[in-house]
XYZ file of C-alpha atoms in Angstrom:
352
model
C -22.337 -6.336 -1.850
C -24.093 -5.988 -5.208
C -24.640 -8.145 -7.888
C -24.111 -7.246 -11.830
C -27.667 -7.434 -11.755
C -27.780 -4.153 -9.449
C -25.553 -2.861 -11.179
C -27.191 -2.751 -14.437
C -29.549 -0.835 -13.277
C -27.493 1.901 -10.701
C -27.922 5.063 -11.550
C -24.408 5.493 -13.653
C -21.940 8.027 -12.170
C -22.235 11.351 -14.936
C -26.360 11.183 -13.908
C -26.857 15.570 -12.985
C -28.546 14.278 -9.657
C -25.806 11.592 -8.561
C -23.051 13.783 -9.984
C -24.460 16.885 -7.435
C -24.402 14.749 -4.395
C -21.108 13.653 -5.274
C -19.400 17.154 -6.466
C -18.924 18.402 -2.248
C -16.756 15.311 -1.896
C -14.743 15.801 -5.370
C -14.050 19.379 -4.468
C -12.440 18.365 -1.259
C -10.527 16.215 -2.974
C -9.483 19.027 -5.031
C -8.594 20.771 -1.859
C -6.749 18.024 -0.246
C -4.774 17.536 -3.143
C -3.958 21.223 -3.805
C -3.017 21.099 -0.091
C -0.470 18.484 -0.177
C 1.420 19.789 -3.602
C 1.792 22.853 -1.643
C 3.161 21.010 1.357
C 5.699 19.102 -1.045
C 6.846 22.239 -2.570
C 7.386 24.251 0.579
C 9.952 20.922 1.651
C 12.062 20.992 -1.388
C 10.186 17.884 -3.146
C 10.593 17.516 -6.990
C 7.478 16.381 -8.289
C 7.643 13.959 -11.152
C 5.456 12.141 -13.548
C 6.722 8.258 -13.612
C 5.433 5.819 -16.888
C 2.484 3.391 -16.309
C 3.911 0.894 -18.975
C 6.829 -0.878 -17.786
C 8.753 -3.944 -18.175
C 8.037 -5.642 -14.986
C 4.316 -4.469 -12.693
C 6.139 -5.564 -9.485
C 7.530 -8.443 -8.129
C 5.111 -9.002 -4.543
C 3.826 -12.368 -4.894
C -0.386 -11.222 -4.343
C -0.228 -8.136 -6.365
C -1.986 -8.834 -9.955
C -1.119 -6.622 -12.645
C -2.946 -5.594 -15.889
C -1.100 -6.841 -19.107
C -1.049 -4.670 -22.337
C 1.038 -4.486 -25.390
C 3.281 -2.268 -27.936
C 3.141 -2.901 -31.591
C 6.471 -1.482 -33.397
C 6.443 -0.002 -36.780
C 7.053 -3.230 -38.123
C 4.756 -5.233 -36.514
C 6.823 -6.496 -33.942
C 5.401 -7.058 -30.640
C 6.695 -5.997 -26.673
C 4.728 -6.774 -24.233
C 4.653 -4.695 -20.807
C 2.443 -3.813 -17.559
C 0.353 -1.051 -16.053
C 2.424 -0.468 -12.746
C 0.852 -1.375 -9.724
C 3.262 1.174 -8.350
C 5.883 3.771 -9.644
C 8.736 1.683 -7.113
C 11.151 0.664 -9.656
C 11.000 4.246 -11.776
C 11.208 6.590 -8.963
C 14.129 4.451 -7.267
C 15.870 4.849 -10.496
C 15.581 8.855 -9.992
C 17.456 8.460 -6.880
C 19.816 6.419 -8.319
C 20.428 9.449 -11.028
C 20.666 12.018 -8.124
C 17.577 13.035 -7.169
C 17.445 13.136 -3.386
C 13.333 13.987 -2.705
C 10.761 13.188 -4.675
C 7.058 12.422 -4.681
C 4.212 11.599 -7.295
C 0.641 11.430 -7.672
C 0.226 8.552 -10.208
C -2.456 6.115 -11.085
C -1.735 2.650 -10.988
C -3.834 -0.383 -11.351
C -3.864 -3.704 -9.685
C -6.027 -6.565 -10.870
C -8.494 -8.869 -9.013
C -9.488 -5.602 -6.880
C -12.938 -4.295 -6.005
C -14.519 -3.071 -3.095
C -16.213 -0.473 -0.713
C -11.973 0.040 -0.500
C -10.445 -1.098 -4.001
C -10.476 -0.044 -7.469
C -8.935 -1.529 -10.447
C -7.834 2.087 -11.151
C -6.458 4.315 -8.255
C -4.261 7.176 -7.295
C -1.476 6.369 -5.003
C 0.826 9.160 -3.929
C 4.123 7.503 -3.452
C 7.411 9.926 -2.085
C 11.104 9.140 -1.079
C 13.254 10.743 1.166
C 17.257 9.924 0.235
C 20.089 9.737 3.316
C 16.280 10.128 5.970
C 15.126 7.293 8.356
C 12.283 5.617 7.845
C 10.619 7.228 10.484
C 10.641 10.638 9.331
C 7.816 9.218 7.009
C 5.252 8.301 10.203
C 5.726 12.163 10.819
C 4.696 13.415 6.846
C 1.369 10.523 6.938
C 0.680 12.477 10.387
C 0.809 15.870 9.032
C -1.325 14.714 5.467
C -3.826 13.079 7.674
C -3.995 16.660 9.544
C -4.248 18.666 6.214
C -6.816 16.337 4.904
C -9.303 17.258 7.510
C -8.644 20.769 7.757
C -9.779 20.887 3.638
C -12.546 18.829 3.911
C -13.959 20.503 6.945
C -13.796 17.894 9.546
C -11.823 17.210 13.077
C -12.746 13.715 12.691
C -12.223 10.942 10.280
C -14.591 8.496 10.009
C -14.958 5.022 7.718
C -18.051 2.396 8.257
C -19.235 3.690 12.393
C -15.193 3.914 13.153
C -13.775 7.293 14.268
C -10.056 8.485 14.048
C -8.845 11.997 15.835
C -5.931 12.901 13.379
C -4.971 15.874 15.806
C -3.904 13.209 18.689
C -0.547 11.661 18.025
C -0.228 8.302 16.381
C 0.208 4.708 18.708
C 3.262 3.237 17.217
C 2.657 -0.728 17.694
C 5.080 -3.131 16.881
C 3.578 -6.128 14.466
C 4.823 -9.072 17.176
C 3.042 -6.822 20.336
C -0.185 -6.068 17.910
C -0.102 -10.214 17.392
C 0.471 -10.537 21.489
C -2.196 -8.039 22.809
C -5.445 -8.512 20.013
C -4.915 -12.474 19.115
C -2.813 -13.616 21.901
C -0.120 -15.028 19.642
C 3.847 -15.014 20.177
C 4.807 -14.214 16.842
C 8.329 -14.176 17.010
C 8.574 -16.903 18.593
C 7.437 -18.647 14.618
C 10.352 -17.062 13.516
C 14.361 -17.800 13.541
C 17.173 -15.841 14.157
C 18.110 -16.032 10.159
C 14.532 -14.346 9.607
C 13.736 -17.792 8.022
C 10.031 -18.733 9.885
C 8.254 -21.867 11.611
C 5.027 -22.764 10.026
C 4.158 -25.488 12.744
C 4.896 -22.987 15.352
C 2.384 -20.329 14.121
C -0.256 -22.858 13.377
C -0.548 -24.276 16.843
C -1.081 -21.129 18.016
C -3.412 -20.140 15.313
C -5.293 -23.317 15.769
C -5.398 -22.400 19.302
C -7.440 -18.755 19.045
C -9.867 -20.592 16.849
C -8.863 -19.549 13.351
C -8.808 -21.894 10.506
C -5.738 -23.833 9.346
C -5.971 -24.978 5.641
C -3.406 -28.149 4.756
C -1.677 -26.087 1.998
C -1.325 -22.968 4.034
C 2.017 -20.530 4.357
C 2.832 -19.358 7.041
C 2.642 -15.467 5.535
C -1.091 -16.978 4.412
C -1.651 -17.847 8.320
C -0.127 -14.524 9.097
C -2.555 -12.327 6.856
C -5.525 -13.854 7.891
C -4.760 -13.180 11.846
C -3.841 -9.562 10.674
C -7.242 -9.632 8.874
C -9.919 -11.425 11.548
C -7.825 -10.353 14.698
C -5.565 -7.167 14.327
C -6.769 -4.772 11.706
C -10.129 -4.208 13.058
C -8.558 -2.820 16.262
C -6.421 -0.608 14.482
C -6.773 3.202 14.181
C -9.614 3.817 16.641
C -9.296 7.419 17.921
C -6.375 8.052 17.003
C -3.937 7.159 14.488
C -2.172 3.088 14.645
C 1.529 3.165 12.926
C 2.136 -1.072 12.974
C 5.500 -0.652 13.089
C 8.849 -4.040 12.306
C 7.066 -5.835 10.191
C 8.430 -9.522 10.200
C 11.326 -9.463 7.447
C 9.463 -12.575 5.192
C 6.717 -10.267 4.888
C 8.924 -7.146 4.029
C 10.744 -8.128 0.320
C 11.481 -4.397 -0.301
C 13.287 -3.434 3.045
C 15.913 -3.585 4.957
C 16.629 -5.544 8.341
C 15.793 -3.661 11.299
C 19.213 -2.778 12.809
C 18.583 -4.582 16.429
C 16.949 -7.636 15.131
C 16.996 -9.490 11.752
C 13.974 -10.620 12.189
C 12.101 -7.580 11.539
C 12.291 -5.293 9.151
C 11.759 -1.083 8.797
C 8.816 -1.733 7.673
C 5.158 -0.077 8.615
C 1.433 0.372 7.600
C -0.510 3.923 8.980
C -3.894 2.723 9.833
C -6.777 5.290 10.791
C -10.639 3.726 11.877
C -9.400 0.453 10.537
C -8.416 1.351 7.163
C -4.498 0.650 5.747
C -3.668 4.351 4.320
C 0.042 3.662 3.795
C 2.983 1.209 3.639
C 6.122 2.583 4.566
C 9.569 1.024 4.243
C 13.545 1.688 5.176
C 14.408 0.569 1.536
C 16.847 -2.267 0.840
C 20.006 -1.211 -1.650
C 21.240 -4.701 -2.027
C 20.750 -5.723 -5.116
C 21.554 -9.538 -4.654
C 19.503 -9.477 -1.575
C 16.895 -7.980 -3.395
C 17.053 -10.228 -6.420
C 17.200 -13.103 -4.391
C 13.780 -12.074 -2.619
C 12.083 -11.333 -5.748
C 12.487 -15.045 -7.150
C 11.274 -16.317 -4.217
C 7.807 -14.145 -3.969
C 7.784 -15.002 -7.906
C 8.185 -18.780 -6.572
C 5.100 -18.400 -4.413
C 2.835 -16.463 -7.591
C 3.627 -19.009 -9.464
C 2.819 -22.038 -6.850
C -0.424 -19.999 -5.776
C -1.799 -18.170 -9.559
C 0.119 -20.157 -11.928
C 2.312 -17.047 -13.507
C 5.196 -15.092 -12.494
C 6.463 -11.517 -13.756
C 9.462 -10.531 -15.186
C 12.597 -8.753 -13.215
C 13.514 -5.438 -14.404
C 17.333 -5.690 -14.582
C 17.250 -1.763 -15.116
C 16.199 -1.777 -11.571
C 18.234 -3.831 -10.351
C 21.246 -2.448 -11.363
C 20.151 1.167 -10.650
C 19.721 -0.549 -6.569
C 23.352 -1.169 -7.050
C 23.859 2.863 -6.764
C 20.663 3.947 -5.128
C 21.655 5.961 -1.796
C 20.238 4.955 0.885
C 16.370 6.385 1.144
C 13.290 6.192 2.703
C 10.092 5.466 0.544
C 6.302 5.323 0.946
C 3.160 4.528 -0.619
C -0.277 5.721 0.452
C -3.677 5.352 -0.767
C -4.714 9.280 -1.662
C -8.609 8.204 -2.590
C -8.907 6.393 0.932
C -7.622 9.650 2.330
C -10.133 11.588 0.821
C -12.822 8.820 1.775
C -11.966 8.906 5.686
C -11.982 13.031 5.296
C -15.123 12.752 3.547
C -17.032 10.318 5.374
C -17.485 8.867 2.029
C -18.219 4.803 1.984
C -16.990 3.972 -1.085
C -13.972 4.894 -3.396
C -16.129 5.234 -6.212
C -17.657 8.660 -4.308
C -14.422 9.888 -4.689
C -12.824 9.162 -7.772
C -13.751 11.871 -10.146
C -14.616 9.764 -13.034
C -14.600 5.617 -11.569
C -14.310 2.708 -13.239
C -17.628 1.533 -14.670
């Protein structure tokens, strides 16, 4: 990792030489994304254009949001957020009638930077109205397929770790990912009401040999298995779709039908990397209220601040059909396609 030392002194990104290395990569970017518009267009997907500034960033309890702020004409002040996603506007487009619909949308998200994170970064989010949630493990399958084709490449491949994207995906449940890479029972930590055991995970945690700090959650115990024992494993050859995520750790979707403890939730994983986090959406609005406070609870306990609800979007969840939505990193597609070992080589113009 460098320091802001190094950094001072890198060569900065518009240099002729560092620019030519990194044009190959930004043209398959190009491709990829010329690729994918085309593949939306031939399914009958409206492409749309959602606002960065709105009245609430989010409402997931580790997601950190840039601030900013409107001046009227006189003087008065609003202030408002850089989305973190384009959630709450597109699910308002299905509430008005719109039954497909994708975008290709910067957002931002605070306290993020890494060989995988920048403040700044283009997320291509779609939604499929009256569609199971699994229809969506089918599109990440055939983007993955399209990305490679444009850049060149049968393979992806992120820090030594190799993904086929022409072999069809594993799909792994979260509780057998916890059972066969860090030998935990995880729903055994967690009751038939979804609610879940903290005492019950820690043993078992304590028991592998991972840390347990006093003030700990039980989704904090949760994430750092995930992190030291599951992820890693994740993606390797071909294509990982962690599938029923447990319901505390799923705020925007809906039970899984055959067990409340779960939720249609799932990640798409390739050589390790998270490319996309897929949900059956929840249309409840008190349900989805009520979750909201609570991971605006837990900011609040763990950062010391809390965001705003937008009531527009609450409301509009009130008429929303049904849908099917999903998020995916597009410059972490382009890295994997690429070979490329840092989001900066991709993003045509990064964050300095």
């Amino acid at each position: 990792m460098t320091s802001p030392a190094d950094n001072k002194h890198e060569t900065p990104w518009w240099d002729r030489d560092r620019h030519a290395d990194r044009r190959p990569i930004l043209m398959a970017r190009n491709r990829i994304l010329a690729a994918l518009r085309s593949w939306f267009a031939a399914e009958d997907f409206i492409e749309i254009d959602p606002a960065a500034m709105q009245v609430s960033p989010g409402n997931e309890a580790h997601l950190h949001a840039f601030t900013t702020e409107a001046i009227g004409m006189d003087g008065t002040r609003k202030s408002y957020y850089l989305h973190t996603s384009p959630e709450f506007a597109m699910k308002k487009l299905l509430a008005a009638g719109e039954p497909r619909i994708a975008a290709f949308t910067h957002v931002w998200r605070n306290r993020e930077r890494g060989a995988l994170h920048s403040p700044e970064f283009t997320m291509l989010e779609w939604y499929r109205a009256g569609e199971p949630y699994e229809v969506l493990m089918d599109d990440c399958v055939t983007f993955l397929r399209l990305a490679a084709e444009q850049a060149g490449t049968t393979r992806l491949r992120y820090n030594g770790k190799e993904c086929d994207p022409f072999l069809l995906p594993e799909r792994l449940s979260v509780a057998d990912a916890f059972s066969r890479y860090a030998d935990i029972d995880l729903l055994a930590t967690i009751r038939p009401d979804a609610s879940t055991d903290l005492e019950a995970l820690a043993s078992q945690v304590r028991r592998i040999g991972i840390r347990c700090a006093p003030d700990d959650t039980w989704s904090d115990l949760l994430s750092r298995v995930l992190v030291a024992k599951i992820e890693p494993n994740l993606g390797l050859e071909r294509m990982t779709v962690l599938d029923r995520y447990p319901a505390a750790e799923a705020a925007l979707a809906r039970p899984a039908a055959d067990d409340a403890r779960v939720a249609e939730r799932f990640e798409l994983y390739a050589c390790g990397v998270e490319l996309a986090n897929g949900f059956g959406e929840l249309t409840n609005p008190q349900e989805q209220r009520r979750r909201f406070l609570l991971e605006m609870d837990e900011k609040e306990r763990v950062y010391g601040e809390r965001y705003p609800l937008d009531e527009d979007f609450l409301s509009a969840l009130a008429v929303m059909p049904p849908a099917s939505r999903i998020a995916l990193g597009f410059d972490r597609l382009v890295m994997l396609a690429t070979a490329a070992p840092r989001i900066d080589q991709v993003i045509w113009t990064p964050v300095a």
